[in-house]
Amino acid sequence: KKKIAFAFVALFFATLSYAQIEGKWKKINNETGKPKSIVEIYKKSDGKYYGKIVQLLIKPEHNTCVDCSDDRKNKPLIGLEIIRGLSKNGNEFSGGTNVNPKGGKEYGCKITRSGDKLNVKGSLKSLSFIGKTQTWHALK
């Protein structure tokens, strides 16, 4: 009986960690396949998840979000909140937005975790089935 109880407890904690997205992630450039930046995802007191750039791994064209149109306009890329307002829905985090600092466009955002990788999908808010998915890798 102890082995069965232990197995359930282990499975419970494995499921919990599987569904978590908090931490630092290496964002990969879709075109080059090379690491672009380190993004830290965290939970705020509103219970929602946010992500900010904490390190740049390649030199950007601009050091600020020149094309952003909201409160992020001309803010430094380091510390820039690129993910805002995600809610946890089962094993998926969605309902928030993701901004691309290069171009300043904001997209609907959905994140799922697969082992030590995140699948981060940015899509047109009105057409959530149209979009691109990036794979981010857990920072070890």
PDB file of C-alpha atoms in Angstrom:
ATOM      1  CA  LYS A   1       0.000   0.000   0.000  1.00  0.00           C
ATOM      2  CA  LYS A   2       2.876   2.358   0.743  1.00  0.00           C
ATOM      3  CA  LYS A   3       4.254   1.863  -2.773  1.00  0.00           C
ATOM      4  CA  ILE A   4       0.881   2.693  -4.315  1.00  0.00           C
ATOM      5  CA  ALA A   5       0.508   5.811  -2.148  1.00  0.00           C
ATOM      6  CA  PHE A   6       4.050   6.894  -3.040  1.00  0.00           C
ATOM      7  CA  ALA A   7       3.311   6.366  -6.744  1.00  0.00           C
ATOM      8  CA  PHE A   8       0.203   8.592  -6.508  1.00  0.00           C
ATOM      9  CA  VAL A   9       2.119  11.313  -4.643  1.00  0.00           C
ATOM     10  CA  ALA A  10       4.986  11.160  -7.181  1.00  0.00           C
ATOM     11  CA  LEU A  11       2.522  11.310 -10.068  1.00  0.00           C
ATOM     12  CA  PHE A  12       0.715  14.265  -8.464  1.00  0.00           C
ATOM     13  CA  PHE A  13       3.944  16.290  -8.111  1.00  0.00           C
ATOM     14  CA  ALA A  14       5.120  15.310 -11.591  1.00  0.00           C
ATOM     15  CA  THR A  15       1.810  16.604 -12.983  1.00  0.00           C
ATOM     16  CA  LEU A  16       2.159  19.832 -11.003  1.00  0.00           C
ATOM     17  CA  SER A  17       5.672  20.551 -12.254  1.00  0.00           C
ATOM     18  CA  TYR A  18       4.699  19.544 -15.784  1.00  0.00           C
ATOM     19  CA  ALA A  19       2.027  22.225 -15.926  1.00  0.00           C
ATOM     20  CA  GLN A  20       4.212  25.016 -14.534  1.00  0.00           C
ATOM     21  CA  ILE A  21       5.723  27.663 -16.776  1.00  0.00           C
ATOM     22  CA  GLU A  22       7.363  29.874 -14.164  1.00  0.00           C
ATOM     23  CA  GLY A  23      11.123  30.253 -14.523  1.00  0.00           C
ATOM     24  CA  LYS A  24      13.690  31.298 -17.108  1.00  0.00           C
ATOM     25  CA  TRP A  25      13.389  30.179 -20.712  1.00  0.00           C
ATOM     26  CA  LYS A  26      15.671  30.481 -23.725  1.00  0.00           C
ATOM     27  CA  LYS A  27      13.720  32.009 -26.611  1.00  0.00           C
ATOM     28  CA  ILE A  28      14.781  30.556 -29.973  1.00  0.00           C
ATOM     29  CA  ASN A  29      14.697  32.509 -33.256  1.00  0.00           C
ATOM     30  CA  ASN A  30      12.423  30.639 -35.694  1.00  0.00           C
ATOM     31  CA  GLU A  31      14.419  31.696 -38.767  1.00  0.00           C
ATOM     32  CA  THR A  32      17.954  30.962 -37.523  1.00  0.00           C
ATOM     33  CA  GLY A  33      17.273  28.308 -34.863  1.00  0.00           C
ATOM     34  CA  LYS A  34      19.650  30.215 -32.569  1.00  0.00           C
ATOM     35  CA  PRO A  35      18.903  31.435 -29.028  1.00  0.00           C
ATOM     36  CA  LYS A  36      17.663  35.022 -29.080  1.00  0.00           C
ATOM     37  CA  SER A  37      16.983  35.997 -25.474  1.00  0.00           C
ATOM     38  CA  ILE A  38      16.209  34.753 -21.984  1.00  0.00           C
ATOM     39  CA  VAL A  39      12.631  35.365 -20.814  1.00  0.00           C
ATOM     40  CA  GLU A  40      11.553  35.001 -17.203  1.00  0.00           C
ATOM     41  CA  ILE A  41       7.932  33.950 -16.669  1.00  0.00           C
ATOM     42  CA  TYR A  42       6.388  34.730 -13.288  1.00  0.00           C
ATOM     43  CA  LYS A  43       3.007  34.935 -11.581  1.00  0.00           C
ATOM     44  CA  LYS A  44       1.772  38.298 -10.299  1.00  0.00           C
ATOM     45  CA  SER A  45      -0.562  38.956  -7.375  1.00  0.00           C
ATOM     46  CA  ASP A  46      -3.495  39.057  -9.827  1.00  0.00           C
ATOM     47  CA  GLY A  47      -2.947  35.295 -10.299  1.00  0.00           C
ATOM     48  CA  LYS A  48      -1.943  35.743 -13.941  1.00  0.00           C
ATOM     49  CA  TYR A  49       1.342  34.961 -15.664  1.00  0.00           C
ATOM     50  CA  TYR A  50       3.720  37.482 -17.232  1.00  0.00           C
ATOM     51  CA  GLY A  51       7.069  37.236 -18.995  1.00  0.00           C
ATOM     52  CA  LYS A  52       9.883  39.737 -19.358  1.00  0.00           C
ATOM     53  CA  ILE A  53      13.180  39.752 -21.220  1.00  0.00           C
ATOM     54  CA  VAL A  54      16.018  39.401 -18.703  1.00  0.00           C
ATOM     55  CA  GLN A  55      18.923  38.894 -21.118  1.00  0.00           C
ATOM     56  CA  LEU A  56      19.638  39.442 -24.826  1.00  0.00           C
ATOM     57  CA  LEU A  57      21.734  36.758 -26.522  1.00  0.00           C
ATOM     58  CA  ILE A  58      22.060  38.533 -29.875  1.00  0.00           C
ATOM     59  CA  LYS A  59      22.495  42.243 -30.505  1.00  0.00           C
ATOM     60  CA  PRO A  60      19.162  43.734 -31.587  1.00  0.00           C
ATOM     61  CA  GLU A  61      18.724  46.483 -34.147  1.00  0.00           C
ATOM     62  CA  HIS A  62      17.332  48.723 -31.365  1.00  0.00           C
ATOM     63  CA  ASN A  63      17.784  48.510 -27.579  1.00  0.00           C
ATOM     64  CA  THR A  64      14.231  49.733 -27.004  1.00  0.00           C
ATOM     65  CA  CYS A  65      10.793  48.763 -28.278  1.00  0.00           C
ATOM     66  CA  VAL A  66      10.636  51.567 -30.837  1.00  0.00           C
ATOM     67  CA  ASP A  67       7.601  50.121 -32.641  1.00  0.00           C
ATOM     68  CA  CYS A  68       5.485  49.301 -29.570  1.00  0.00           C
ATOM     69  CA  SER A  69       2.321  51.385 -29.463  1.00  0.00           C
ATOM     70  CA  ASP A  70       1.347  51.048 -25.775  1.00  0.00           C
ATOM     71  CA  ASP A  71       3.113  51.734 -22.449  1.00  0.00           C
ATOM     72  CA  ARG A  72       6.101  49.700 -23.723  1.00  0.00           C
ATOM     73  CA  LYS A  73       6.934  52.256 -26.447  1.00  0.00           C
ATOM     74  CA  ASN A  74      10.641  53.185 -26.315  1.00  0.00           C
ATOM     75  CA  LYS A  75      11.159  51.111 -23.136  1.00  0.00           C
ATOM     76  CA  PRO A  76      14.436  49.143 -22.904  1.00  0.00           C
ATOM     77  CA  LEU A  77      14.263  45.559 -24.174  1.00  0.00           C
ATOM     78  CA  ILE A  78      15.891  44.303 -20.959  1.00  0.00           C
ATOM     79  CA  GLY A  79      13.027  44.171 -18.478  1.00  0.00           C
ATOM     80  CA  LEU A  80      10.381  44.551 -21.211  1.00  0.00           C
ATOM     81  CA  GLU A  81       7.210  42.622 -20.391  1.00  0.00           C
ATOM     82  CA  ILE A  82       6.516  40.709 -23.605  1.00  0.00           C
ATOM     83  CA  ILE A  83       3.887  38.338 -22.142  1.00  0.00           C
ATOM     84  CA  ARG A  84       0.927  39.686 -20.202  1.00  0.00           C
ATOM     85  CA  GLY A  85      -2.136  38.321 -18.460  1.00  0.00           C
ATOM     86  CA  LEU A  86      -2.059  34.575 -19.107  1.00  0.00           C
ATOM     87  CA  SER A  87      -4.449  32.416 -17.076  1.00  0.00           C
ATOM     88  CA  LYS A  88      -3.939  28.743 -16.335  1.00  0.00           C
ATOM     89  CA  ASN A  89      -6.592  26.534 -17.929  1.00  0.00           C
ATOM     90  CA  GLY A  90      -5.705  22.897 -17.223  1.00  0.00           C
ATOM     91  CA  ASN A  91      -2.307  22.281 -18.847  1.00  0.00           C
ATOM     92  CA  GLU A  92      -2.587  25.387 -21.012  1.00  0.00           C
ATOM     93  CA  PHE A  93      -1.864  29.037 -20.257  1.00  0.00           C
ATOM     94  CA  SER A  94      -3.912  31.411 -22.410  1.00  0.00           C
ATOM     95  CA  GLY A  95      -6.114  34.493 -22.511  1.00  0.00           C
ATOM     96  CA  GLY A  96      -3.203  36.909 -22.486  1.00  0.00           C
ATOM     97  CA  THR A  97      -0.996  38.618 -25.014  1.00  0.00           C
ATOM     98  CA  ASN A  98       2.527  38.400 -26.395  1.00  0.00           C
ATOM     99  CA  VAL A  99       4.273  41.349 -28.024  1.00  0.00           C
ATOM    100  CA  ASN A 100       7.013  41.025 -30.628  1.00  0.00           C
ATOM    101  CA  PRO A 101       9.486  43.810 -29.754  1.00  0.00           C
ATOM    102  CA  LYS A 102      10.700  43.774 -33.365  1.00  0.00           C
ATOM    103  CA  GLY A 103       7.753  45.423 -35.084  1.00  0.00           C
ATOM    104  CA  GLY A 104       5.778  46.086 -31.893  1.00  0.00           C
ATOM    105  CA  LYS A 105       2.812  43.901 -32.868  1.00  0.00           C
ATOM    106  CA  GLU A 106       0.723  42.326 -30.096  1.00  0.00           C
ATOM    107  CA  TYR A 107      -0.726  38.836 -30.486  1.00  0.00           C
ATOM    108  CA  GLY A 108      -2.961  36.516 -28.550  1.00  0.00           C
ATOM    109  CA  CYS A 109      -0.788  34.078 -26.591  1.00  0.00           C
ATOM    110  CA  LYS A 110      -1.139  30.433 -25.636  1.00  0.00           C
ATOM    111  CA  ILE A 111       1.561  28.390 -23.889  1.00  0.00           C
ATOM    112  CA  THR A 112       1.747  24.657 -23.294  1.00  0.00           C
ATOM    113  CA  ARG A 113       4.625  22.816 -21.670  1.00  0.00           C
ATOM    114  CA  SER A 114       6.201  19.638 -22.966  1.00  0.00           C
ATOM    115  CA  GLY A 115       8.952  18.414 -20.635  1.00  0.00           C
ATOM    116  CA  ASP A 116      11.685  21.067 -20.525  1.00  0.00           C
ATOM    117  CA  LYS A 117      10.225  22.984 -23.483  1.00  0.00           C
ATOM    118  CA  LEU A 118       7.458  25.536 -23.869  1.00  0.00           C
ATOM    119  CA  ASN A 119       5.352  25.822 -27.004  1.00  0.00           C
ATOM    120  CA  VAL A 120       4.548  29.519 -27.232  1.00  0.00           C
ATOM    121  CA  LYS A 121       1.890  30.301 -29.826  1.00  0.00           C
ATOM    122  CA  GLY A 122       1.261  33.856 -30.932  1.00  0.00           C
ATOM    123  CA  SER A 123      -1.868  34.380 -32.977  1.00  0.00           C
ATOM    124  CA  LEU A 124      -4.134  37.093 -34.303  1.00  0.00           C
ATOM    125  CA  LYS A 125      -6.532  37.839 -31.452  1.00  0.00           C
ATOM    126  CA  SER A 126      -9.640  37.536 -33.622  1.00  0.00           C
ATOM    127  CA  LEU A 127      -8.361  34.465 -35.508  1.00  0.00           C
ATOM    128  CA  SER A 128      -6.671  32.333 -32.842  1.00  0.00           C
ATOM    129  CA  PHE A 129      -6.235  29.419 -35.267  1.00  0.00           C
ATOM    130  CA  ILE A 130      -3.841  31.517 -37.389  1.00  0.00           C
ATOM    131  CA  GLY A 131      -0.438  31.987 -35.809  1.00  0.00           C
ATOM    132  CA  LYS A 132       3.116  30.838 -35.229  1.00  0.00           C
ATOM    133  CA  THR A 133       4.506  28.631 -32.508  1.00  0.00           C
ATOM    134  CA  GLN A 134       7.976  29.039 -31.037  1.00  0.00           C
ATOM    135  CA  THR A 135       9.727  26.451 -28.898  1.00  0.00           C
ATOM    136  CA  TRP A 136      11.449  27.845 -25.822  1.00  0.00           C
ATOM    137  CA  HIS A 137      13.913  25.763 -23.797  1.00  0.00           C
ATOM    138  CA  ALA A 138      14.193  25.652 -20.019  1.00  0.00           C
ATOM    139  CA  LEU A 139      17.292  27.424 -18.771  1.00  0.00           C
ATOM    140  CA  LYS A 140      19.370  25.024 -16.723  1.00  0.00           C
TER     141      LYS A 140
END
